[in-house]
Amino acid sequence: MNLWIESNLGADILDLQWRARNGLSQLGAIPDPAAKILLERLGFGIEKNITFNEDNRLQALQSCWFDQECLRFFEEHPKALVIELGAGFSTRFHRLSSVLDWPRFRWLILDEQKVISKIQTVFPRIDNFELKCWRDSNDWLEEWQGESIMILVEQKTIKMSVADIKRFCHNLQYQSKKWISSCHLEVHFFDERFVHLSWLQKLKHWCLPNRFVACIKLIVE
């Protein structure tokens, strides 16, 4: 069983615009018809004259990389639970589901209540796709049966406070004791041109380095 914590730039409006126009295909992005639908339901049109600078391209590359990491994770753990923290209007669940013959993973977005309420008016209810406020509910932890977990962090828009993060980590570690006997932390560095994951500074009690990272894996043995 593996417990992964991954960093991700997430889906902002610019990212949705490019995905809706299939503008990331040259970067190897997975087709994303949900992006166009989401933009329309949010009241945005498809802009044809958007500039896509080098920073945007690097962000898109990292997002594509995490898509592929998810798919590789599902090959080993097809019934995994994926949690997106502060994901906002992410379409990753929908585009990954569209390329799998039989999606068996579960997906959970944890965000602020006002964001969750808005998403619920946009996305239809699906058995394996849940939305919860991170401050009000830990029932997903109580329902966790020890399956592998991948946690995606949308650092660009995440609004979790220090207390929120500590509470989340504490609850996750406490619940995991029911299923694991030991674990160790691995940190993998990525290209420093990518965004600095400043929220990781709040997790110094986990001895995380204050630098750029691509992914943090909590490998459970």
PDB file of C-alpha atoms in Angstrom:
ATOM      1  CA  MET A   1       0.000   0.000   0.000  1.00  0.00           C
ATOM      2  CA  ASN A   2       1.347   3.446  -0.913  1.00  0.00           C
ATOM      3  CA  LEU A   3       0.386   6.837   0.449  1.00  0.00           C
ATOM      4  CA  TRP A   4       1.520   9.545  -1.962  1.00  0.00           C
ATOM      5  CA  ILE A   5       1.505  13.285  -1.549  1.00  0.00           C
ATOM      6  CA  GLU A   6       1.955  15.031  -4.901  1.00  0.00           C
ATOM      7  CA  SER A   7       2.266  18.704  -5.843  1.00  0.00           C
ATOM      8  CA  ASN A   8       0.295  20.055  -8.751  1.00  0.00           C
ATOM      9  CA  LEU A   9      -0.327  23.457 -10.329  1.00  0.00           C
ATOM     10  CA  GLY A  10      -3.984  22.710 -10.917  1.00  0.00           C
ATOM     11  CA  ALA A  11      -6.631  24.126 -13.273  1.00  0.00           C
ATOM     12  CA  ASP A  12      -7.117  27.876 -13.367  1.00  0.00           C
ATOM     13  CA  ILE A  13      -9.119  29.668 -16.029  1.00  0.00           C
ATOM     14  CA  LEU A  14      -6.158  30.070 -18.386  1.00  0.00           C
ATOM     15  CA  ASP A  15      -5.396  26.382 -18.118  1.00  0.00           C
ATOM     16  CA  LEU A  16      -9.055  25.571 -18.793  1.00  0.00           C
ATOM     17  CA  GLN A  17      -9.041  27.850 -21.835  1.00  0.00           C
ATOM     18  CA  TRP A  18      -6.083  26.074 -23.374  1.00  0.00           C
ATOM     19  CA  ARG A  19      -7.448  22.654 -22.549  1.00  0.00           C
ATOM     20  CA  ALA A  20     -10.826  23.563 -24.049  1.00  0.00           C
ATOM     21  CA  ARG A  21      -9.103  24.567 -27.291  1.00  0.00           C
ATOM     22  CA  ASN A  22      -6.876  21.464 -27.175  1.00  0.00           C
ATOM     23  CA  GLY A  23      -4.015  23.944 -27.071  1.00  0.00           C
ATOM     24  CA  LEU A  24      -1.880  21.646 -24.926  1.00  0.00           C
ATOM     25  CA  SER A  25      -1.894  18.717 -27.358  1.00  0.00           C
ATOM     26  CA  GLN A  26       1.643  19.560 -28.497  1.00  0.00           C
ATOM     27  CA  LEU A  27       2.754  19.096 -24.886  1.00  0.00           C
ATOM     28  CA  GLY A  28       1.258  15.618 -24.728  1.00  0.00           C
ATOM     29  CA  ALA A  29      -1.817  16.637 -22.754  1.00  0.00           C
ATOM     30  CA  ILE A  30      -4.786  14.295 -22.452  1.00  0.00           C
ATOM     31  CA  PRO A  31      -7.846  15.580 -24.401  1.00  0.00           C
ATOM     32  CA  ASP A  32     -10.146  17.447 -22.032  1.00  0.00           C
ATOM     33  CA  PRO A  33     -13.715  17.968 -23.319  1.00  0.00           C
ATOM     34  CA  ALA A  34     -14.830  18.635 -19.730  1.00  0.00           C
ATOM     35  CA  ALA A  35     -12.822  21.881 -19.767  1.00  0.00           C
ATOM     36  CA  LYS A  36     -15.028  23.382 -22.482  1.00  0.00           C
ATOM     37  CA  ILE A  37     -18.210  22.307 -20.702  1.00  0.00           C
ATOM     38  CA  LEU A  38     -16.931  23.716 -17.421  1.00  0.00           C
ATOM     39  CA  LEU A  39     -16.034  27.075 -18.961  1.00  0.00           C
ATOM     40  CA  GLU A  40     -19.493  27.362 -20.508  1.00  0.00           C
ATOM     41  CA  ARG A  41     -21.234  26.538 -17.227  1.00  0.00           C
ATOM     42  CA  LEU A  42     -19.081  29.088 -15.417  1.00  0.00           C
ATOM     43  CA  GLY A  43     -20.147  31.732 -17.919  1.00  0.00           C
ATOM     44  CA  PHE A  44     -16.850  32.039 -19.789  1.00  0.00           C
ATOM     45  CA  GLY A  45     -16.522  31.926 -23.554  1.00  0.00           C
ATOM     46  CA  ILE A  46     -13.645  30.305 -25.408  1.00  0.00           C
ATOM     47  CA  GLU A  47     -11.025  33.006 -25.963  1.00  0.00           C
ATOM     48  CA  LYS A  48      -9.134  32.704 -29.250  1.00  0.00           C
ATOM     49  CA  ASN A  49      -6.405  35.275 -28.636  1.00  0.00           C
ATOM     50  CA  ILE A  50      -4.872  34.118 -25.363  1.00  0.00           C
ATOM     51  CA  THR A  51      -1.116  34.460 -25.016  1.00  0.00           C
ATOM     52  CA  PHE A  52       0.632  31.465 -23.493  1.00  0.00           C
ATOM     53  CA  ASN A  53       4.021  32.492 -22.096  1.00  0.00           C
ATOM     54  CA  GLU A  54       6.938  30.356 -20.934  1.00  0.00           C
ATOM     55  CA  ASP A  55       5.745  30.223 -17.328  1.00  0.00           C
ATOM     56  CA  ASN A  56       2.329  29.018 -18.484  1.00  0.00           C
ATOM     57  CA  ARG A  57       3.976  26.388 -20.672  1.00  0.00           C
ATOM     58  CA  LEU A  58       6.062  25.093 -17.773  1.00  0.00           C
ATOM     59  CA  GLN A  59       2.975  24.960 -15.567  1.00  0.00           C
ATOM     60  CA  ALA A  60       1.152  23.020 -18.268  1.00  0.00           C
ATOM     61  CA  LEU A  61       4.073  20.607 -18.582  1.00  0.00           C
ATOM     62  CA  GLN A  62       3.987  19.938 -14.848  1.00  0.00           C
ATOM     63  CA  SER A  63       0.218  19.402 -14.977  1.00  0.00           C
ATOM     64  CA  CYS A  64       0.669  16.909 -17.835  1.00  0.00           C
ATOM     65  CA  TRP A  65       3.379  15.166 -15.843  1.00  0.00           C
ATOM     66  CA  PHE A  66       1.030  14.677 -12.907  1.00  0.00           C
ATOM     67  CA  ASP A  67      -1.659  13.289 -15.203  1.00  0.00           C
ATOM     68  CA  GLN A  68       0.799  10.623 -16.287  1.00  0.00           C
ATOM     69  CA  GLU A  69       1.841   9.967 -12.687  1.00  0.00           C
ATOM     70  CA  CYS A  70      -1.815   9.367 -11.813  1.00  0.00           C
ATOM     71  CA  LEU A  71      -2.220   6.903 -14.671  1.00  0.00           C
ATOM     72  CA  ARG A  72       0.924   5.039 -13.630  1.00  0.00           C
ATOM     73  CA  PHE A  73      -0.357   4.949 -10.059  1.00  0.00           C
ATOM     74  CA  PHE A  74      -3.657   3.452 -11.251  1.00  0.00           C
ATOM     75  CA  GLU A  75      -1.804   0.698 -13.111  1.00  0.00           C
ATOM     76  CA  GLU A  76      -0.463  -0.553  -9.782  1.00  0.00           C
ATOM     77  CA  HIS A  77      -3.409   0.533  -7.629  1.00  0.00           C
ATOM     78  CA  PRO A  78      -6.577   0.554  -9.790  1.00  0.00           C
ATOM     79  CA  LYS A  79      -8.867   1.043  -6.767  1.00  0.00           C
ATOM     80  CA  ALA A  80      -6.870   3.892  -5.255  1.00  0.00           C
ATOM     81  CA  LEU A  81      -8.336   6.946  -3.556  1.00  0.00           C
ATOM     82  CA  VAL A  82      -7.172  10.270  -5.038  1.00  0.00           C
ATOM     83  CA  ILE A  83      -7.575  13.437  -2.983  1.00  0.00           C
ATOM     84  CA  GLU A  84      -7.189  16.906  -4.495  1.00  0.00           C
ATOM     85  CA  LEU A  85      -6.605  19.613  -1.895  1.00  0.00           C
ATOM     86  CA  GLY A  86      -7.839  23.055  -2.871  1.00  0.00           C
ATOM     87  CA  ALA A  87      -8.364  21.853  -6.431  1.00  0.00           C
ATOM     88  CA  GLY A  88     -11.063  24.351  -7.329  1.00  0.00           C
ATOM     89  CA  PHE A  89     -12.400  23.676 -10.826  1.00  0.00           C
ATOM     90  CA  SER A  90     -10.020  20.859 -11.667  1.00  0.00           C
ATOM     91  CA  THR A  91     -11.070  18.545 -14.528  1.00  0.00           C
ATOM     92  CA  ARG A  92      -8.376  15.948 -13.861  1.00  0.00           C
ATOM     93  CA  PHE A  93     -10.869  13.334 -12.633  1.00  0.00           C
ATOM     94  CA  HIS A  94     -12.944  13.672 -15.805  1.00  0.00           C
ATOM     95  CA  ARG A  95     -10.086  13.593 -18.296  1.00  0.00           C
ATOM     96  CA  LEU A  96      -8.361  10.642 -16.608  1.00  0.00           C
ATOM     97  CA  SER A  97     -11.642   8.731 -16.463  1.00  0.00           C
ATOM     98  CA  SER A  98     -12.118   9.322 -20.201  1.00  0.00           C
ATOM     99  CA  VAL A  99      -8.904   7.494 -21.143  1.00  0.00           C
ATOM    100  CA  LEU A 100      -9.458   4.415 -18.955  1.00  0.00           C
ATOM    101  CA  ASP A 101     -11.613   1.511 -20.118  1.00  0.00           C
ATOM    102  CA  TRP A 102     -12.835   0.775 -16.594  1.00  0.00           C
ATOM    103  CA  PRO A 103     -12.130   3.532 -14.041  1.00  0.00           C
ATOM    104  CA  ARG A 104     -12.231   1.941 -10.601  1.00  0.00           C
ATOM    105  CA  PHE A 105     -10.519   4.655  -8.573  1.00  0.00           C
ATOM    106  CA  ARG A 106     -12.332   7.040  -6.219  1.00  0.00           C
ATOM    107  CA  TRP A 107     -11.834  10.808  -6.323  1.00  0.00           C
ATOM    108  CA  LEU A 108     -12.296  13.324  -3.537  1.00  0.00           C
ATOM    109  CA  ILE A 109     -11.929  17.112  -3.724  1.00  0.00           C
ATOM    110  CA  LEU A 110     -11.409  18.871  -0.385  1.00  0.00           C
ATOM    111  CA  ASP A 111     -11.838  22.642  -0.515  1.00  0.00           C
ATOM    112  CA  GLU A 112     -13.548  25.609   1.124  1.00  0.00           C
ATOM    113  CA  GLN A 113     -17.319  25.364   1.469  1.00  0.00           C
ATOM    114  CA  LYS A 114     -17.999  28.273  -0.916  1.00  0.00           C
ATOM    115  CA  VAL A 115     -15.908  26.543  -3.584  1.00  0.00           C
ATOM    116  CA  ILE A 116     -17.578  23.177  -2.973  1.00  0.00           C
ATOM    117  CA  SER A 117     -21.031  24.762  -3.247  1.00  0.00           C
ATOM    118  CA  LYS A 118     -20.110  26.297  -6.611  1.00  0.00           C
ATOM    119  CA  ILE A 119     -18.634  23.071  -7.977  1.00  0.00           C
ATOM    120  CA  GLN A 120     -21.764  21.157  -6.975  1.00  0.00           C
ATOM    121  CA  THR A 121     -23.799  23.389  -9.293  1.00  0.00           C
ATOM    122  CA  VAL A 122     -21.459  22.591 -12.195  1.00  0.00           C
ATOM    123  CA  PHE A 123     -20.449  18.936 -11.932  1.00  0.00           C
ATOM    124  CA  PRO A 124     -23.049  16.138 -11.901  1.00  0.00           C
ATOM    125  CA  ARG A 125     -23.151  13.681  -9.004  1.00  0.00           C
ATOM    126  CA  ILE A 126     -21.083  10.541  -9.654  1.00  0.00           C
ATOM    127  CA  ASP A 127     -20.611   7.611  -7.283  1.00  0.00           C
ATOM    128  CA  ASN A 128     -16.806   7.741  -7.360  1.00  0.00           C
ATOM    129  CA  PHE A 129     -16.483  11.555  -7.342  1.00  0.00           C
ATOM    130  CA  GLU A 130     -17.028  13.389  -4.040  1.00  0.00           C
ATOM    131  CA  LEU A 131     -16.776  16.966  -2.836  1.00  0.00           C
ATOM    132  CA  LYS A 132     -16.265  17.866   0.816  1.00  0.00           C
ATOM    133  CA  CYS A 133     -15.281  20.880   2.888  1.00  0.00           C
ATOM    134  CA  TRP A 134     -11.958  20.161   4.598  1.00  0.00           C
ATOM    135  CA  ARG A 135     -12.982  21.987   7.760  1.00  0.00           C
ATOM    136  CA  ASP A 136     -16.313  20.272   8.314  1.00  0.00           C
ATOM    137  CA  SER A 137     -15.798  16.641   7.482  1.00  0.00           C
ATOM    138  CA  ASN A 138     -13.380  13.827   8.211  1.00  0.00           C
ATOM    139  CA  ASP A 139     -15.818  11.047   7.351  1.00  0.00           C
ATOM    140  CA  TRP A 140     -13.751  10.155   4.275  1.00  0.00           C
ATOM    141  CA  LEU A 141     -10.974   9.155   6.680  1.00  0.00           C
ATOM    142  CA  GLU A 142     -13.353   7.067   8.751  1.00  0.00           C
ATOM    143  CA  GLU A 143     -14.514   5.309   5.573  1.00  0.00           C
ATOM    144  CA  TRP A 144     -10.947   4.708   4.369  1.00  0.00           C
ATOM    145  CA  GLN A 145     -10.331   0.960   4.241  1.00  0.00           C
ATOM    146  CA  GLY A 146      -6.574   1.050   3.741  1.00  0.00           C
ATOM    147  CA  GLU A 147      -6.519   1.430  -0.038  1.00  0.00           C
ATOM    148  CA  SER A 148      -3.635   3.298  -1.634  1.00  0.00           C
ATOM    149  CA  ILE A 149      -3.942   7.072  -1.561  1.00  0.00           C
ATOM    150  CA  MET A 150      -2.546   9.763  -3.838  1.00  0.00           C
ATOM    151  CA  ILE A 151      -2.879  13.343  -2.614  1.00  0.00           C
ATOM    152  CA  LEU A 152      -2.642  16.112  -5.212  1.00  0.00           C
ATOM    153  CA  VAL A 153      -1.859  19.598  -3.955  1.00  0.00           C
ATOM    154  CA  GLU A 154      -3.091  22.511  -6.047  1.00  0.00           C
ATOM    155  CA  GLN A 155      -0.654  24.960  -4.476  1.00  0.00           C
ATOM    156  CA  LYS A 156      -1.558  27.842  -6.783  1.00  0.00           C
ATOM    157  CA  THR A 157      -4.973  28.368  -5.228  1.00  0.00           C
ATOM    158  CA  ILE A 158      -4.850  26.395  -1.991  1.00  0.00           C
ATOM    159  CA  LYS A 159      -6.099  28.409   0.987  1.00  0.00           C
ATOM    160  CA  MET A 160      -5.483  25.944   3.783  1.00  0.00           C
ATOM    161  CA  SER A 161      -4.122  27.666   6.859  1.00  0.00           C
ATOM    162  CA  VAL A 162      -1.300  26.300   8.979  1.00  0.00           C
ATOM    163  CA  ALA A 163      -3.911  24.910  11.371  1.00  0.00           C
ATOM    164  CA  ASP A 164      -5.838  23.296   8.494  1.00  0.00           C
ATOM    165  CA  ILE A 165      -2.716  21.610   7.148  1.00  0.00           C
ATOM    166  CA  LYS A 166      -1.604  20.380  10.560  1.00  0.00           C
ATOM    167  CA  ARG A 167      -5.085  19.035  11.266  1.00  0.00           C
ATOM    168  CA  PHE A 168      -5.237  17.278   7.904  1.00  0.00           C
ATOM    169  CA  CYS A 169      -1.797  15.689   8.350  1.00  0.00           C
ATOM    170  CA  HIS A 170      -2.510  14.693  11.943  1.00  0.00           C
ATOM    171  CA  ASN A 171      -5.831  13.065  11.038  1.00  0.00           C
ATOM    172  CA  LEU A 172      -4.286  11.255   8.085  1.00  0.00           C
ATOM    173  CA  GLN A 173      -1.377   9.943  10.132  1.00  0.00           C
ATOM    174  CA  TYR A 174      -3.652   8.920  13.015  1.00  0.00           C
ATOM    175  CA  GLN A 175      -6.046   7.020  10.758  1.00  0.00           C
ATOM    176  CA  SER A 176      -3.232   5.378   8.810  1.00  0.00           C
ATOM    177  CA  LYS A 177      -2.001   3.677  11.989  1.00  0.00           C
ATOM    178  CA  LYS A 178      -4.905   1.271  11.602  1.00  0.00           C
ATOM    179  CA  TRP A 179      -3.439  -0.004   8.328  1.00  0.00           C
ATOM    180  CA  ILE A 180       0.332   0.436   8.417  1.00  0.00           C
ATOM    181  CA  SER A 181       3.197  -0.519  10.674  1.00  0.00           C
ATOM    182  CA  SER A 182       5.959   1.734   9.334  1.00  0.00           C
ATOM    183  CA  CYS A 183       6.625   4.384   6.718  1.00  0.00           C
ATOM    184  CA  HIS A 184       9.348   6.700   5.473  1.00  0.00           C
ATOM    185  CA  LEU A 185       9.396   9.987   3.580  1.00  0.00           C
ATOM    186  CA  GLU A 186      11.016  10.490   0.170  1.00  0.00           C
ATOM    187  CA  VAL A 187      11.415  13.932  -1.405  1.00  0.00           C
ATOM    188  CA  HIS A 188      12.217  14.248  -5.114  1.00  0.00           C
ATOM    189  CA  PHE A 189      13.462  17.589  -6.470  1.00  0.00           C
ATOM    190  CA  PHE A 190      12.329  19.006  -9.783  1.00  0.00           C
ATOM    191  CA  ASP A 191      13.395  21.811 -12.119  1.00  0.00           C
ATOM    192  CA  GLU A 192      13.799  25.072 -10.157  1.00  0.00           C
ATOM    193  CA  ARG A 193      12.049  26.987 -12.945  1.00  0.00           C
ATOM    194  CA  PHE A 194       8.804  25.566 -11.619  1.00  0.00           C
ATOM    195  CA  VAL A 195       6.757  27.337  -8.992  1.00  0.00           C
ATOM    196  CA  HIS A 196       8.050  27.345  -5.417  1.00  0.00           C
ATOM    197  CA  LEU A 197       5.728  25.299  -3.251  1.00  0.00           C
ATOM    198  CA  SER A 198       5.743  27.779  -0.388  1.00  0.00           C
ATOM    199  CA  TRP A 199       2.981  25.985   1.506  1.00  0.00           C
ATOM    200  CA  LEU A 200       5.486  23.208   2.264  1.00  0.00           C
ATOM    201  CA  GLN A 201       7.256  25.622   4.590  1.00  0.00           C
ATOM    202  CA  LYS A 202       4.327  25.086   6.940  1.00  0.00           C
ATOM    203  CA  LEU A 203       5.198  21.407   7.278  1.00  0.00           C
ATOM    204  CA  LYS A 204       8.648  21.774   8.793  1.00  0.00           C
ATOM    205  CA  HIS A 205       7.670  19.366  11.535  1.00  0.00           C
ATOM    206  CA  TRP A 206       7.839  16.762   8.757  1.00  0.00           C
ATOM    207  CA  CYS A 207      11.410  17.919   8.003  1.00  0.00           C
ATOM    208  CA  LEU A 208      10.551  18.917   4.454  1.00  0.00           C
ATOM    209  CA  PRO A 209      13.265  20.942   2.692  1.00  0.00           C
ATOM    210  CA  ASN A 210      12.404  24.552   1.954  1.00  0.00           C
ATOM    211  CA  ARG A 211      13.004  24.251  -1.786  1.00  0.00           C
ATOM    212  CA  PHE A 212      11.379  23.323  -5.079  1.00  0.00           C
ATOM    213  CA  VAL A 213       9.907  19.836  -5.333  1.00  0.00           C
ATOM    214  CA  ALA A 214       8.115  17.776  -7.924  1.00  0.00           C
ATOM    215  CA  CYS A 215       6.611  15.202  -5.629  1.00  0.00           C
ATOM    216  CA  ILE A 216       6.670  14.035  -2.053  1.00  0.00           C
ATOM    217  CA  LYS A 217       6.006  10.363  -1.519  1.00  0.00           C
ATOM    218  CA  LEU A 218       5.068   8.901   1.809  1.00  0.00           C
ATOM    219  CA  ILE A 219       5.796   5.255   1.075  1.00  0.00           C
ATOM    220  CA  VAL A 220       3.870   2.962   3.375  1.00  0.00           C
ATOM    221  CA  GLU A 221       5.330  -0.454   4.104  1.00  0.00           C
TER     222      GLU A 221
END
